[in-house]
Tab-separated table of C-alpha atoms in Angstrom:
chain	number	residue	atom	x	y	z
A	1460	UNK	CA	-13.051	-10.377	19.946
A	1461	UNK	CA	-11.384	-11.051	23.292
A	1462	UNK	CA	-7.739	-11.291	22.226
A	1463	UNK	CA	-5.186	-9.224	24.175
A	1464	UNK	CA	-4.042	-7.556	20.945
A	1465	UNK	CA	-5.464	-5.748	17.942
A	1466	UNK	CA	-7.877	-2.817	17.665
A	1467	UNK	CA	-9.358	-1.788	20.988
A	1468	UNK	CA	-6.983	-3.980	22.994
A	1469	UNK	CA	-6.234	-1.131	25.369
A	1470	UNK	CA	-9.856	-1.354	26.612
A	1471	UNK	CA	-9.656	-5.115	27.198
A	1472	UNK	CA	-6.276	-5.845	28.722
A	1473	UNK	CA	-5.384	-5.685	32.393
A	1474	UNK	CA	-1.612	-5.973	31.874
A	1475	UNK	CA	-0.746	-3.437	29.149
A	1476	UNK	CA	2.189	-2.889	26.795
A	1477	UNK	CA	3.129	-6.559	26.411
A	1478	UNK	CA	5.153	-8.030	23.599
A	1479	UNK	CA	2.826	-10.427	21.769
A	1480	UNK	CA	4.032	-13.997	21.205
A	1481	UNK	CA	2.080	-16.225	18.817
A	1482	UNK	CA	2.435	-19.986	19.334
A	1483	UNK	CA	1.450	-22.108	16.333
A	1484	UNK	CA	0.089	-25.592	17.101
A	1485	UNK	CA	-0.778	-27.432	13.865
A	1486	UNK	CA	-0.862	-30.861	15.515
A	1487	UNK	CA	-0.322	-32.620	18.828
A	1488	UNK	CA	3.317	-33.497	18.150
A	1489	UNK	CA	4.245	-29.844	17.717
A	1490	UNK	CA	2.082	-28.892	20.684
A	1491	UNK	CA	3.810	-31.229	23.112
A	1492	UNK	CA	7.224	-29.867	22.098
A	1493	UNK	CA	6.105	-26.262	22.439
A	1494	UNK	CA	4.878	-26.933	25.972
A	1495	UNK	CA	8.542	-27.557	26.872
A	1496	UNK	CA	9.464	-24.104	25.555
A	1497	UNK	CA	6.688	-21.851	26.880
A	1498	UNK	CA	7.823	-22.031	30.535
A	1499	UNK	CA	10.929	-20.122	29.435
A	1500	UNK	CA	8.657	-17.078	29.038
A	1501	UNK	CA	6.970	-17.494	32.427
A	1502	UNK	CA	6.907	-14.855	35.170
A	1503	UNK	CA	7.527	-11.991	32.753
A	1504	UNK	CA	4.771	-9.339	32.728
A	1505	UNK	CA	6.287	-7.873	29.568
A	1506	UNK	CA	5.214	-10.909	27.510
A	1507	UNK	CA	1.768	-12.169	26.467
A	1508	UNK	CA	1.444	-15.617	24.855
A	1509	UNK	CA	-1.409	-16.344	22.449
A	1510	UNK	CA	-1.951	-19.669	20.700
A	1511	UNK	CA	-3.468	-20.475	17.307
A	1512	UNK	CA	-4.411	-23.753	15.621
A	1513	UNK	CA	-4.138	-23.587	11.821
A	1514	UNK	CA	-7.159	-24.514	9.735
A	1515	UNK	CA	-7.190	-28.215	8.851
A	1516	UNK	CA	-5.347	-29.374	11.971
A	1517	UNK	CA	-6.103	-32.924	13.185
A	1518	UNK	CA	-8.908	-33.664	15.655
A	1519	UNK	CA	-7.960	-33.058	19.253
A	1520	UNK	CA	-5.471	-30.253	18.555
A	1521	UNK	CA	-7.779	-27.446	19.686
A	1522	UNK	CA	-8.753	-29.465	22.754
A	1523	UNK	CA	-5.086	-29.944	23.619
A	1524	UNK	CA	-4.510	-26.182	23.538
A	1525	UNK	CA	-7.685	-25.393	25.487
A	1526	UNK	CA	-6.781	-27.889	28.230
A	1527	UNK	CA	-3.600	-25.926	28.917
A	1528	UNK	CA	-5.428	-22.678	29.555
A	1529	UNK	CA	-3.695	-20.740	26.804
A	1530	UNK	CA	-5.245	-17.622	25.336
A	1531	UNK	CA	-6.247	-18.456	21.766
A	1532	UNK	CA	-7.089	-16.702	18.543
A	1533	UNK	CA	-8.604	-18.209	15.377
A	1534	UNK	CA	-6.181	-18.920	12.544
A	1535	UNK	CA	-7.699	-16.374	10.160
A	1536	UNK	CA	-7.458	-13.695	12.839
A	1537	UNK	CA	-3.828	-14.581	13.607
A	1538	UNK	CA	-2.985	-14.001	9.951
A	1539	UNK	CA	-4.278	-10.426	10.126
A	1540	UNK	CA	-1.935	-9.259	12.889
A	1541	UNK	CA	1.790	-8.783	13.360
A	1542	UNK	CA	3.403	-10.413	16.389
A	1543	UNK	CA	6.661	-9.652	18.147
A	1544	UNK	CA	7.614	-13.340	18.041
A	1545	UNK	CA	6.143	-16.474	16.475
A	1546	UNK	CA	7.140	-19.834	17.977
A	1547	UNK	CA	6.568	-22.995	15.925
A	1548	UNK	CA	7.626	-26.635	15.937
A	1549	UNK	CA	6.593	-27.239	12.338
A	1550	UNK	CA	7.170	-25.342	9.111
A	1551	UNK	CA	3.506	-25.532	8.223
A	1552	UNK	CA	2.014	-22.046	7.816
A	1553	UNK	CA	5.089	-20.180	9.034
A	1554	UNK	CA	5.287	-18.303	5.723
A	1555	UNK	CA	1.765	-16.924	6.268
A	1556	UNK	CA	2.156	-15.311	9.693
A	1557	UNK	CA	3.638	-11.897	10.417
A	1558	UNK	CA	6.552	-11.535	12.811
A	1559	UNK	CA	9.973	-13.118	13.411
A	1560	UNK	CA	9.583	-16.896	13.494
A	1561	UNK	CA	11.589	-19.284	15.670
A	1562	UNK	CA	11.070	-22.846	14.447
A	1563	UNK	CA	12.086	-25.896	16.476
A	1564	UNK	CA	12.129	-29.574	15.539
A	1565	UNK	CA	9.191	-31.548	16.940
A	1566	UNK	CA	11.190	-34.745	17.300
A	1567	UNK	CA	14.750	-35.864	17.831
A	1568	UNK	CA	17.010	-33.837	15.489
A	1569	UNK	CA	16.022	-31.059	13.125
A	1570	UNK	CA	16.860	-33.420	10.255
A	1571	UNK	CA	14.200	-36.049	9.567
A	1572	UNK	CA	15.223	-39.686	9.400
A	1573	UNK	CA	12.777	-41.166	6.912
A	1574	UNK	CA	14.139	-41.468	3.392
A	1575	UNK	CA	10.757	-40.862	1.735
A	1576	UNK	CA	10.639	-37.223	2.838
A	1577	UNK	CA	12.948	-34.230	2.655
A	1578	UNK	CA	15.142	-33.924	5.705
A	1579	UNK	CA	13.532	-30.625	6.725
A	1580	UNK	CA	16.665	-28.494	6.390
A	1581	UNK	CA	16.264	-28.082	2.645
A	1582	UNK	CA	15.348	-25.020	0.625
A	1583	UNK	CA	11.793	-26.240	-0.014
A	1584	UNK	CA	11.114	-26.388	3.735
A	1585	UNK	CA	12.820	-23.159	4.769
A	1586	UNK	CA	12.150	-20.638	2.001
A	1587	UNK	CA	9.235	-19.057	0.175
A	1588	UNK	CA	9.616	-16.860	-2.910
A	1589	UNK	CA	13.370	-16.821	-2.455
A	1590	UNK	CA	13.170	-15.674	1.192
A	1591	UNK	CA	14.298	-17.632	4.242
A	1592	UNK	CA	11.165	-17.729	6.393
A	1593	UNK	CA	12.407	-18.446	9.946
A	1594	UNK	CA	14.384	-15.783	11.760
A	1595	UNK	CA	15.790	-18.562	13.953
A	1596	UNK	CA	16.189	-22.202	12.891
A	1597	UNK	CA	16.808	-24.280	16.011
A	1598	UNK	CA	19.191	-27.217	15.566
A	1599	UNK	CA	20.024	-29.952	18.050
A	1600	UNK	CA	23.405	-31.009	16.720
A	1601	UNK	CA	26.446	-29.226	15.337
A	1602	UNK	CA	26.607	-31.595	12.370
A	1603	UNK	CA	23.153	-30.436	11.274
A	1604	UNK	CA	24.857	-27.173	10.312
A	1605	UNK	CA	26.765	-29.012	7.586
A	1606	UNK	CA	23.535	-30.480	6.250
A	1607	UNK	CA	21.910	-27.046	6.278
A	1608	UNK	CA	24.925	-25.464	4.611
A	1609	UNK	CA	24.763	-27.970	1.777
A	1610	UNK	CA	20.998	-27.901	1.276
A	1611	UNK	CA	20.170	-24.238	1.954
A	1612	UNK	CA	23.316	-22.135	2.547
A	1613	UNK	CA	21.363	-18.868	2.693
A	1614	UNK	CA	19.656	-20.157	5.859
A	1615	UNK	CA	22.903	-20.761	7.802
A	1616	UNK	CA	22.960	-17.231	9.346
A	1617	UNK	CA	19.561	-17.997	10.855
A	1618	UNK	CA	20.685	-21.264	12.495
A	1619	UNK	CA	20.934	-21.622	16.279
A	1620	UNK	CA	22.456	-24.792	17.719
A	1621	UNK	CA	20.501	-25.007	20.959
A	1622	UNK	CA	20.552	-28.717	21.706
A	1623	UNK	CA	17.275	-30.439	22.596
A	1624	UNK	CA	15.081	-29.222	25.450
A	1625	UNK	CA	12.951	-32.385	25.316
A	1626	UNK	CA	16.077	-34.468	25.883
A	1627	UNK	CA	17.253	-32.125	28.636
A	1628	UNK	CA	13.965	-32.596	30.483
A	1629	UNK	CA	14.316	-36.357	30.063
A	1630	UNK	CA	17.830	-36.411	31.512
A	1631	UNK	CA	16.815	-34.012	34.316
A	1632	UNK	CA	14.201	-36.624	35.251
A	1633	UNK	CA	16.611	-39.573	35.544
A	1634	UNK	CA	17.388	-39.035	39.261
A	1635	UNK	CA	13.683	-39.487	40.042
A	1636	UNK	CA	13.349	-42.964	38.504
A	1637	UNK	CA	11.993	-44.555	41.691
A	1638	UNK	CA	9.282	-41.890	41.931
A	1639	UNK	CA	8.127	-42.513	38.354
A	1640	UNK	CA	8.153	-46.293	38.866
A	1641	UNK	CA	6.054	-46.022	42.012
A	1642	UNK	CA	3.532	-43.779	40.275
A	1643	UNK	CA	3.262	-46.317	37.447
A	1644	UNK	CA	2.595	-49.107	39.934
A	1645	UNK	CA	5.899	-50.916	39.333
A	1646	UNK	CA	7.018	-52.877	42.375
A	1647	UNK	CA	10.667	-52.847	43.533
A	1648	UNK	CA	12.581	-55.447	41.553
A	1649	UNK	CA	9.831	-55.758	38.932
A	1650	UNK	CA	10.871	-55.479	35.266
A	1651	UNK	CA	9.141	-52.865	33.145
A	1652	UNK	CA	9.477	-52.962	29.361
A	1653	UNK	CA	8.139	-50.049	27.305
A	1654	UNK	CA	7.258	-50.603	23.664
A	1655	UNK	CA	7.324	-47.476	21.530
A	1656	UNK	CA	5.899	-46.792	18.111
A	1657	UNK	CA	6.059	-44.045	15.558
A	1658	UNK	CA	3.239	-43.867	13.002
A	1659	UNK	CA	2.749	-45.487	9.532
A	1660	UNK	CA	2.314	-49.133	8.642
A	1661	UNK	CA	6.045	-49.862	9.080
A	1662	UNK	CA	5.961	-48.944	12.772
A	1663	UNK	CA	5.756	-51.406	15.641
A	1664	UNK	CA	2.077	-50.614	16.178
A	1665	UNK	CA	1.296	-50.907	12.481
A	1666	UNK	CA	3.136	-54.158	11.837
A	1667	UNK	CA	3.601	-55.911	15.195
A	1668	UNK	CA	0.322	-55.491	17.064
A	1669	UNK	CA	0.270	-59.183	18.173
A	1670	UNK	CA	3.666	-58.556	19.791
A	1671	UNK	CA	2.040	-56.073	22.184
A	1672	UNK	CA	-0.212	-58.851	23.449
A	1673	UNK	CA	2.638	-61.345	23.718
A	1674	UNK	CA	4.887	-58.886	25.568
A	1675	UNK	CA	2.135	-57.899	28.020
A	1676	UNK	CA	1.700	-61.571	28.904
A	1677	UNK	CA	5.445	-61.942	29.637
A	1678	UNK	CA	6.248	-58.860	31.733
A	1679	UNK	CA	4.923	-55.530	32.968
A	1680	UNK	CA	4.560	-53.494	29.811
A	1681	UNK	CA	3.869	-49.889	28.865
A	1682	UNK	CA	2.980	-48.590	25.406
A	1683	UNK	CA	4.058	-45.196	24.059
A	1684	UNK	CA	2.364	-44.447	20.735
A	1685	UNK	CA	2.995	-41.549	18.371
A	1686	UNK	CA	0.323	-38.829	18.737
A	1687	UNK	CA	-0.573	-39.233	15.042
A	1688	UNK	CA	-1.833	-42.740	15.806
A	1689	UNK	CA	-4.238	-41.321	18.377
A	1690	UNK	CA	-5.331	-38.400	16.190
A	1691	UNK	CA	-5.932	-40.489	13.054
A	1692	UNK	CA	-7.568	-43.559	14.590
A	1693	UNK	CA	-9.150	-42.063	17.735
A	1694	UNK	CA	-8.517	-42.791	21.405
A	1695	UNK	CA	-11.374	-45.287	21.650
A	1696	UNK	CA	-10.035	-47.332	18.743
A	1697	UNK	CA	-6.452	-47.340	20.023
A	1698	UNK	CA	-7.557	-48.630	23.402
A	1699	UNK	CA	-9.919	-51.131	21.781
A	1700	UNK	CA	-7.069	-52.621	19.728
A	1701	UNK	CA	-5.073	-53.052	22.948
A	1702	UNK	CA	-7.965	-54.254	25.104
A	1703	UNK	CA	-6.676	-57.833	25.388
A	1704	UNK	CA	-3.188	-56.866	26.600
A	1705	UNK	CA	-3.248	-57.777	30.317
A	1706	UNK	CA	-2.059	-55.003	32.616
A	1707	UNK	CA	-0.749	-52.868	29.753
A	1708	UNK	CA	-0.026	-49.256	30.755
A	1709	UNK	CA	-1.148	-47.083	27.825
A	1710	UNK	CA	0.575	-43.713	28.039
A	1711	UNK	CA	-1.582	-40.831	26.764
A	1712	UNK	CA	-0.176	-38.809	23.863
A	1713	UNK	CA	-0.167	-35.449	25.651
A	1714	UNK	CA	2.390	-36.220	28.378
A	1715	UNK	CA	3.852	-39.139	30.287
A	1716	UNK	CA	6.158	-40.888	27.845
A	1717	UNK	CA	9.370	-39.464	29.316
A	1718	UNK	CA	8.376	-40.481	32.832
A	1719	UNK	CA	7.658	-43.987	31.552
A	1720	UNK	CA	10.966	-44.205	29.692
A	1721	UNK	CA	12.859	-43.218	32.847
A	1722	UNK	CA	10.900	-45.863	34.778
A	1723	UNK	CA	11.693	-48.589	32.239
A	1724	UNK	CA	14.257	-51.371	32.469
A	1725	UNK	CA	14.220	-51.775	28.688
A	1726	UNK	CA	12.676	-50.142	25.633
A	1727	UNK	CA	11.718	-51.940	22.433
A	1728	UNK	CA	10.825	-49.714	19.502
A	1729	UNK	CA	11.194	-48.712	15.896
A	1730	UNK	CA	13.047	-45.894	14.151
A	1731	UNK	CA	10.954	-43.176	15.823
A	1732	UNK	CA	12.183	-40.393	18.071
A	1733	UNK	CA	11.144	-42.031	21.363
A	1734	UNK	CA	13.476	-44.974	20.744
A	1735	UNK	CA	16.259	-42.528	19.913
A	1736	UNK	CA	15.643	-40.482	23.061
A	1737	UNK	CA	15.651	-43.667	25.136
A	1738	UNK	CA	19.009	-44.791	23.777
A	1739	UNK	CA	20.562	-41.344	24.197
A	1740	UNK	CA	19.398	-41.275	27.839
A	1741	UNK	CA	21.149	-44.574	28.551
A	1742	UNK	CA	18.072	-46.820	28.690
A	1743	UNK	CA	18.750	-50.307	27.238
A	1744	UNK	CA	17.014	-50.650	23.855
A	1745	UNK	CA	16.216	-53.263	21.227
A	1746	UNK	CA	14.992	-52.473	17.713
A	1747	UNK	CA	11.836	-54.139	16.428
A	1748	UNK	CA	11.544	-52.302	13.121
A	1749	UNK	CA	13.750	-50.019	11.014
A	1750	UNK	CA	12.488	-49.201	7.514
A	1751	UNK	CA	14.620	-47.411	4.963
A	1752	UNK	CA	15.995	-44.300	6.603
A	1753	UNK	CA	18.293	-41.511	5.518
A	1754	UNK	CA	21.978	-42.446	5.691
A	1755	UNK	CA	23.703	-41.046	8.801
A	1756	UNK	CA	20.407	-39.918	10.329
A	1757	UNK	CA	19.830	-40.615	14.026
A	1758	UNK	CA	17.659	-43.599	13.088
A	1759	UNK	CA	20.430	-44.933	10.848
A	1760	UNK	CA	23.033	-44.517	13.601
A	1761	UNK	CA	20.788	-46.275	16.086
A	1762	UNK	CA	20.124	-49.145	13.675
A	1763	UNK	CA	23.858	-49.629	13.298
A	1764	UNK	CA	24.418	-50.246	17.002
A	1765	UNK	CA	21.179	-51.429	18.664
A	1766	UNK	CA	20.368	-55.159	18.749
A	1767	UNK	CA	17.495	-56.336	16.511
A	1768	UNK	CA	14.476	-57.899	18.183
A	1769	UNK	CA	14.338	-61.674	18.434
A	1770	UNK	CA	10.681	-62.563	19.022
A	1771	UNK	CA	11.689	-65.903	20.558
A	1772	UNK	CA	13.709	-64.328	23.393
A	1773	UNK	CA	12.630	-62.172	26.356
A	1774	UNK	CA	13.021	-58.506	25.450
A	1775	UNK	CA	14.772	-57.450	28.660
A	1776	UNK	CA	17.563	-59.954	27.987
A	1777	UNK	CA	18.147	-58.597	24.483
A	1778	UNK	CA	18.171	-54.867	25.267
A	1779	UNK	CA	21.533	-53.110	25.369
A	1780	UNK	CA	22.790	-49.638	26.164
A	1781	UNK	CA	24.002	-48.158	22.899
A	1782	UNK	CA	25.831	-44.873	22.231
A	1783	UNK	CA	23.754	-42.191	20.533
A	1784	UNK	CA	24.411	-38.461	20.667
A	1785	UNK	CA	21.182	-36.528	20.302
A	1786	UNK	CA	22.267	-33.064	21.449
A	1787	UNK	CA	25.411	-30.975	21.050
A	1788	UNK	CA	24.409	-28.783	24.004
A	1789	UNK	CA	23.290	-31.284	26.677
A	1790	UNK	CA	21.656	-29.462	29.539
A	1791	UNK	CA	21.932	-26.116	27.771
A	1792	UNK	CA	18.871	-25.898	25.532
A	1793	UNK	CA	16.719	-23.844	27.897
A	1794	UNK	CA	19.308	-21.076	28.180
A	1795	UNK	CA	19.956	-20.911	24.421
A	1796	UNK	CA	16.262	-20.948	23.531
A	1797	UNK	CA	15.374	-18.241	26.028
A	1798	UNK	CA	18.257	-16.077	24.835
A	1799	UNK	CA	17.106	-16.506	21.229
A	1800	UNK	CA	13.476	-15.645	21.993
A	1801	UNK	CA	14.370	-12.512	23.928
A	1802	UNK	CA	16.724	-11.429	21.156
A	1803	UNK	CA	13.890	-11.675	18.660
A	1804	UNK	CA	11.547	-9.920	21.099
A	1805	UNK	CA	14.127	-7.142	21.512
A	1806	UNK	CA	13.880	-7.432	25.281
A	1807	UNK	CA	16.507	-7.949	27.965
A	1808	UNK	CA	16.424	-11.464	29.398
A	1809	UNK	CA	15.113	-11.925	32.938
A	1810	UNK	CA	17.919	-12.324	35.463
A	1811	UNK	CA	16.527	-15.506	37.010
A	1812	UNK	CA	18.107	-18.922	36.409
A	1813	UNK	CA	17.018	-20.874	33.354
A	1814	UNK	CA	17.168	-24.690	33.220
A	1815	UNK	CA	15.126	-27.629	31.976
A	1816	UNK	CA	12.750	-29.035	34.598
A	1817	UNK	CA	12.068	-32.734	35.305
A	1818	UNK	CA	8.854	-34.011	33.748
A	1819	UNK	CA	5.709	-34.492	35.852
A	1820	UNK	CA	4.909	-37.821	37.487
A	1821	UNK	CA	2.623	-39.937	35.283
A	1822	UNK	CA	-0.060	-41.817	37.178
A	1823	UNK	CA	-0.826	-45.139	35.533
């Protein structure tokens, strides 16, 4: 085995005596969020990051990890070793690994919006055999503490209100709007509308596919689709379904959606996180679909203030800026997350500055 840990590691490694950090990537959604966090461990020769993809993960997950050049270890091997820190953006499998676990949300808010599922801050999600699994439960909003306190009070001492590093990177990118528009091929004065979709049949992609064609015929249009759509149906099929949308910019699931949101004049979407992030960043939005969601969730708050889509009217005319608070620590997530990881690693933090970086330019 070629891992930088385990029996015989001292004969394999070039940089010795590192703390070992295991990054769990069970699907693309979690993986994209974790890529926002890993740079906080950069430039530290005391830390070695190793990634694992749990058995049964969707197609494309291992390829996503490999494309980022991360050291990897098979899931069954990861379960045989103890790590100094485990970083996850999903609860799946966190009770099986050995080491202090920091778990982040993989969308807007640690509390899920859909009514059909638990909100994710409940005892069933956070405990196994009467034990709170995560050593650190990352929350985006102060009011999520009240939800956690009601649903799983024994987990409150493990909670860390860090804000949202994905949102911080989005807002850090806002000053570079012209750069993102130019890279997407949007001419000065041209209107760009981005249509976003979560997954399931109640999403915009699942229920309003003809609208994609109609919108692309009206204005420059970009499509941001939930990674689960790509992983379940396949990239070829997604593009085939959108093949008759003239000039449509299809944003890949790995990266690019934040750049496209910043470049947009309006966003039309459903109850998913991308619509919520867009509204919170001050981009005008209009809601195409909102199924039953949990009362007072971010999706519920957005539905109460965003205009509903009128298919007979141009989208850009309908979109409005609506108030939505998505983080209680705007601009501060990077510092809180790094401090939390180094606390769990039992290492002193590096003395260099720590801040969220703007997202890369997405070439259409």
